[in-house]
Amino acid sequence: MGTSTIYQGPVKNNPLLPDGYLNDQEVELGGSVQPNVDWKTVKTNLSRIINGTYSGDRKRNYEHVVGQYVKAAGGYTRLVHSANSGVRSGRALGGFFNNISNYGIENLLHNLQIEFEDKSANEVISLVVDALAPQAVTKEDIVARSAMMDAMSFVYEYIEQNNMDFDCLNNMPSELSVKSMCAYIQSYIWGLMQRDLQSRFEKYESDIVKANTIRNDFKEIVYSTVDVEFKKLKEQIDFSSKNVIPKIMGDCFIALEGLE
């Protein structure tokens, strides 16, 4: 959709964004959890799947490794606590959708300091991502920005379906914002897994087609699990609220850990 580049610094804060909108905030999720699965076990089992030496039910083996990954990373508490950019960007995206309803897309873009006149939808979406996502410095920053781009692809598709008229966002159905937020969490969690386990694929992917198929199978497990968790949410939810994104992320990590 034209939002695949790594963008540079976000615009300054602005009065239409909620207090603390782009700032890290502490979230109470309980004490730290010591991992009861080590990384060597996770990577060894992933290597066995790639090499075809992991016996048993194929889907169950994949789920087993996903659950082990969450445990090796310290469980849902540690994963959420370390999701600085992920939580911040998720709140920012939720605030963006809220403020379209509150102020209208044109006022919101102005207050995000986005010059949208005579720009294509792709360009404007790219500038929105710049405004909402943190600057990509760490690997986690990059994962969060990529997730933001995936989420905003649904916004672009909606604009495209409405003759490229940005004003259509003023009447955007609530289901679209929920779908976008779900895509954000899906992409973020899958991005973390790729970040942490990519070396296994690179080391053992002598058959690139097979390796990509395995990646897609793992991705489908993550995406379908997150989708189930989103279906449990109430219809009206403020994704920009302090504890909402951490709670949703935590629930998704718990569900994934339970696959082990």
Protein backbone atom coordinates (compact mmCIF):
# COMPACT_ATOMS: atom_id res chain seq x y z
CA MET A 1 0.00 0.00 0.00
CA GLY A 2 3.03 2.25 -0.20
CA THR A 3 3.83 2.34 3.51
CA SER A 4 6.67 -0.15 3.51
CA THR A 5 9.59 2.22 4.06
CA ILE A 6 11.22 2.78 7.44
CA TYR A 7 10.10 6.26 8.36
CA GLN A 8 12.07 8.91 10.22
CA GLY A 9 11.16 10.85 13.34
CA PRO A 10 7.57 11.43 14.45
CA VAL A 11 6.01 14.88 14.59
CA LYS A 12 5.72 16.75 17.86
CA ASN A 13 2.98 16.14 20.37
CA ASN A 14 -0.26 18.02 19.84
CA PRO A 15 -3.41 19.05 21.73
CA LEU A 16 -5.70 16.49 20.12
CA LEU A 17 -3.74 13.57 21.52
CA PRO A 18 -4.64 12.34 25.03
CA ASP A 19 -2.28 13.11 27.89
CA GLY A 20 0.56 10.60 27.91
CA TYR A 21 -0.47 9.51 24.39
CA LEU A 22 3.08 9.10 23.11
CA ASN A 23 4.85 8.54 26.42
CA ASP A 24 5.89 5.35 28.12
CA GLN A 25 3.81 4.58 31.18
CA GLU A 26 4.20 1.92 33.83
CA VAL A 27 1.62 -0.83 33.76
CA GLU A 28 0.96 -3.03 36.77
CA LEU A 29 0.99 -6.65 35.65
CA GLY A 30 2.42 -8.38 38.69
CA GLY A 31 5.96 -9.51 39.50
CA SER A 32 8.55 -10.80 37.09
CA VAL A 33 8.37 -14.43 36.06
CA GLN A 34 11.41 -16.63 35.64
CA PRO A 35 11.30 -18.58 32.36
CA ASN A 36 10.72 -22.30 32.83
CA VAL A 37 11.80 -23.09 29.26
CA ASP A 38 15.24 -22.03 28.03
CA TRP A 39 15.99 -20.53 24.64
CA LYS A 40 18.12 -23.50 23.64
CA THR A 41 15.08 -25.78 23.91
CA VAL A 42 12.93 -23.46 21.79
CA LYS A 43 15.56 -23.04 19.09
CA THR A 44 16.39 -26.74 19.04
CA ASN A 45 12.72 -27.67 18.57
CA LEU A 46 12.29 -25.04 15.87
CA SER A 47 15.35 -26.40 14.09
CA ARG A 48 13.86 -29.91 14.28
CA ILE A 49 10.65 -28.65 12.67
CA ILE A 50 12.59 -26.94 9.87
CA ASN A 51 14.73 -30.05 9.35
CA GLY A 52 11.71 -32.37 9.44
CA THR A 53 13.04 -34.36 12.40
CA TYR A 54 10.32 -33.39 14.89
CA SER A 55 7.99 -36.41 15.05
CA GLY A 56 4.33 -36.26 15.96
CA ASP A 57 1.38 -34.13 14.88
CA ARG A 58 2.64 -31.24 12.77
CA LYS A 59 0.24 -28.55 14.00
CA ARG A 60 0.68 -29.62 17.61
CA ASN A 61 4.46 -29.37 17.25
CA TYR A 62 4.14 -25.83 15.93
CA GLU A 63 1.85 -24.84 18.79
CA HIS A 64 4.26 -26.43 21.25
CA VAL A 65 7.12 -24.25 20.00
CA VAL A 66 4.97 -21.09 20.11
CA GLY A 67 4.06 -21.79 23.72
CA GLN A 68 7.68 -22.54 24.55
CA TYR A 69 8.72 -19.25 22.95
CA VAL A 70 6.44 -17.25 25.29
CA LYS A 71 7.76 -19.14 28.32
CA ALA A 72 11.40 -18.74 27.30
CA ALA A 73 10.80 -15.00 26.90
CA GLY A 74 9.70 -14.85 30.55
CA GLY A 75 5.96 -15.29 30.12
CA TYR A 76 3.28 -12.71 29.39
CA THR A 77 4.30 -10.38 32.25
CA ARG A 78 7.84 -9.88 31.04
CA LEU A 79 6.83 -9.68 27.40
CA VAL A 80 4.29 -6.93 28.10
CA HIS A 81 6.65 -5.02 30.39
CA SER A 82 9.32 -5.03 27.67
CA ALA A 83 6.86 -3.97 24.94
CA ASN A 84 7.65 -0.27 25.31
CA SER A 85 7.20 0.71 21.68
CA GLY A 86 4.48 -1.87 21.14
CA VAL A 87 2.29 -0.50 23.92
CA ARG A 88 3.02 3.15 23.10
CA SER A 89 2.25 2.75 19.41
CA GLY A 90 -0.86 0.68 20.13
CA ARG A 91 -2.24 3.42 22.37
CA ALA A 92 -1.37 6.00 19.75
CA LEU A 93 -3.25 4.06 17.08
CA GLY A 94 -6.25 3.69 19.37
CA GLY A 95 -6.16 7.42 20.08
CA PHE A 96 -6.04 8.16 16.36
CA PHE A 97 -9.27 6.24 15.79
CA ASN A 98 -10.94 7.87 18.80
CA ASN A 99 -9.99 11.34 17.64
CA ILE A 100 -11.34 10.83 14.16
CA SER A 101 -14.73 10.46 15.85
CA ASN A 102 -14.12 13.36 18.23
CA TYR A 103 -12.65 15.95 15.88
CA GLY A 104 -12.96 14.76 12.29
CA ILE A 105 -10.14 13.55 10.08
CA GLU A 106 -9.25 16.97 8.64
CA ASN A 107 -8.86 18.63 12.05
CA LEU A 108 -6.96 15.61 13.35
CA LEU A 109 -4.48 15.69 10.46
CA HIS A 110 -3.95 19.42 10.97
CA ASN A 111 -3.27 18.90 14.66
CA LEU A 112 -0.89 16.06 13.86
CA GLN A 113 0.94 18.67 11.75
CA ILE A 114 0.32 16.67 8.62
CA GLU A 115 0.04 18.65 5.38
CA PHE A 116 -2.37 16.48 3.44
CA GLU A 117 -3.48 18.78 0.64
CA ASP A 118 -2.38 17.56 -2.81
CA LYS A 119 -0.94 14.39 -1.34
CA SER A 120 -1.92 10.84 -2.25
CA ALA A 121 -3.58 8.52 0.25
CA ASN A 122 -0.33 6.54 0.43
CA GLU A 123 1.62 9.64 1.35
CA VAL A 124 -0.84 10.72 4.00
CA ILE A 125 -0.97 7.25 5.55
CA SER A 126 2.83 7.26 5.66
CA LEU A 127 2.81 10.61 7.47
CA VAL A 128 0.23 9.32 9.94
CA VAL A 129 2.50 6.38 10.73
CA ASP A 130 5.36 8.85 11.26
CA ALA A 131 3.20 10.75 13.72
CA LEU A 132 1.96 7.75 15.69
CA ALA A 133 4.84 5.26 15.75
CA PRO A 134 8.09 5.80 17.65
CA GLN A 135 11.31 6.51 15.81
CA ALA A 136 12.86 3.22 14.75
CA VAL A 137 16.02 2.92 16.86
CA THR A 138 15.77 -0.50 18.50
CA LYS A 139 14.62 -3.74 16.92
CA GLU A 140 11.43 -3.52 18.98
CA ASP A 141 10.81 -0.02 17.56
CA ILE A 142 11.03 -1.49 14.06
CA VAL A 143 8.60 -4.27 14.97
CA ALA A 144 6.11 -1.71 16.33
CA ARG A 145 6.38 0.52 13.25
CA SER A 146 5.88 -2.46 10.96
CA ALA A 147 2.81 -3.46 12.96
CA MET A 148 1.48 0.09 12.65
CA MET A 149 1.89 -0.06 8.87
CA ASP A 150 0.05 -3.38 8.72
CA ALA A 151 -2.80 -1.93 10.80
CA MET A 152 -3.06 1.20 8.66
CA SER A 153 -3.31 -0.90 5.50
CA PHE A 154 -6.95 -1.53 6.41
CA VAL A 155 -7.53 2.22 6.66
CA TYR A 156 -6.01 2.66 3.21
CA GLU A 157 -8.22 -0.09 1.77
CA TYR A 158 -11.29 1.65 3.20
CA ILE A 159 -10.24 4.95 1.61
CA GLU A 160 -9.64 3.14 -1.67
CA GLN A 161 -13.13 1.62 -1.52
CA ASN A 162 -14.52 5.15 -1.12
CA ASN A 163 -12.94 6.73 -4.21
CA MET A 164 -9.81 7.86 -2.33
CA ASP A 165 -11.83 10.42 -0.35
CA PHE A 166 -10.26 10.95 3.09
CA ASP A 167 -13.50 12.41 4.41
CA CYS A 168 -14.96 8.90 4.35
CA LEU A 169 -13.01 8.24 7.56
CA ASN A 170 -15.43 10.53 9.40
CA ASN A 171 -18.04 7.81 8.86
CA MET A 172 -15.70 4.89 9.37
CA PRO A 173 -17.46 1.89 10.94
CA SER A 174 -16.26 0.90 14.41
CA GLU A 175 -15.53 -2.58 13.09
CA LEU A 176 -12.73 -1.13 10.97
CA SER A 177 -10.88 0.32 13.95
CA VAL A 178 -11.20 -2.98 15.83
CA LYS A 179 -9.96 -4.88 12.76
CA SER A 180 -6.99 -2.52 12.50
CA MET A 181 -6.16 -2.85 16.19
CA CYS A 182 -6.33 -6.63 15.90
CA ALA A 183 -3.96 -6.49 12.92
CA TYR A 184 -1.61 -4.32 14.97
CA ILE A 185 -1.38 -6.82 17.84
CA GLN A 186 -1.10 -9.76 15.43
CA SER A 187 1.71 -8.16 13.49
CA TYR A 188 3.51 -6.96 16.62
CA ILE A 189 3.57 -10.37 18.33
CA TRP A 190 4.56 -12.16 15.14
CA GLY A 191 7.27 -9.54 14.60
CA LEU A 192 8.69 -10.26 18.04
CA MET A 193 8.84 -13.97 17.29
CA GLN A 194 10.62 -13.37 14.00
CA ARG A 195 13.05 -11.00 15.69
CA ASP A 196 13.96 -13.60 18.32
CA LEU A 197 13.92 -16.76 16.20
CA GLN A 198 15.01 -15.53 12.78
CA SER A 199 18.50 -16.97 13.19
CA ARG A 200 17.08 -20.50 13.23
CA PHE A 201 15.37 -19.97 9.89
CA GLU A 202 18.45 -18.39 8.36
CA LYS A 203 20.72 -21.17 9.62
CA TYR A 204 18.56 -24.09 8.51
CA GLU A 205 16.58 -22.80 5.52
CA SER A 206 18.41 -24.66 2.76
CA ASP A 207 14.96 -25.04 1.18
CA ILE A 208 13.66 -21.45 1.05
CA VAL A 209 10.17 -22.45 -0.12
CA LYS A 210 9.84 -24.91 2.75
CA ALA A 211 11.16 -22.36 5.24
CA ASN A 212 8.64 -19.74 4.06
CA THR A 213 5.83 -22.28 4.35
CA ILE A 214 6.88 -23.04 7.92
CA ARG A 215 7.03 -19.32 8.71
CA ASN A 216 3.52 -18.85 7.36
CA ASP A 217 2.24 -21.77 9.42
CA PHE A 218 3.68 -20.24 12.59
CA LYS A 219 2.26 -16.86 11.60
CA GLU A 220 -1.20 -18.36 11.15
CA ILE A 221 -1.10 -19.80 14.68
CA VAL A 222 -0.24 -16.39 16.12
CA TYR A 223 -2.80 -14.53 14.02
CA SER A 224 -5.66 -16.95 14.67
CA THR A 225 -4.97 -16.95 18.43
CA VAL A 226 -4.99 -13.14 18.58
CA ASP A 227 -8.15 -13.07 16.49
CA VAL A 228 -9.90 -15.33 19.02
CA GLU A 229 -8.89 -12.99 21.87
CA PHE A 230 -10.21 -9.95 20.00
CA LYS A 231 -13.55 -11.64 19.46
CA LYS A 232 -13.92 -11.72 23.26
CA LEU A 233 -13.71 -7.90 23.53
CA LYS A 234 -16.69 -5.65 24.13
CA GLU A 235 -17.94 -3.73 21.10
CA GLN A 236 -17.02 -0.33 22.52
CA ILE A 237 -13.49 -0.17 23.87
CA ASP A 238 -11.05 2.71 24.19
CA PHE A 239 -7.79 1.34 22.86
CA SER A 240 -5.95 4.51 23.90
CA SER A 241 -6.67 3.96 27.61
CA LYS A 242 -3.61 3.25 29.72
CA ASN A 243 -4.20 -0.41 30.53
CA VAL A 244 -6.17 -1.63 27.50
CA ILE A 245 -3.30 -2.45 25.12
CA PRO A 246 -1.18 -4.11 27.83
CA LYS A 247 -4.21 -6.15 28.94
CA ILE A 248 -4.98 -7.30 25.39
CA MET A 249 -1.34 -8.12 24.73
CA GLY A 250 -1.17 -10.03 28.01
CA ASP A 251 -4.28 -12.04 27.18
CA CYS A 252 -2.84 -12.91 23.76
CA PHE A 253 0.50 -13.98 25.23
CA ILE A 254 -1.31 -16.08 27.85
CA ALA A 255 -3.32 -17.80 25.12
CA LEU A 256 -0.19 -18.46 23.08
CA GLU A 257 1.69 -19.75 26.11
CA GLY A 258 -1.19 -22.12 26.76
CA LEU A 259 -0.51 -23.82 23.44
CA GLU A 260 2.71 -25.33 24.85
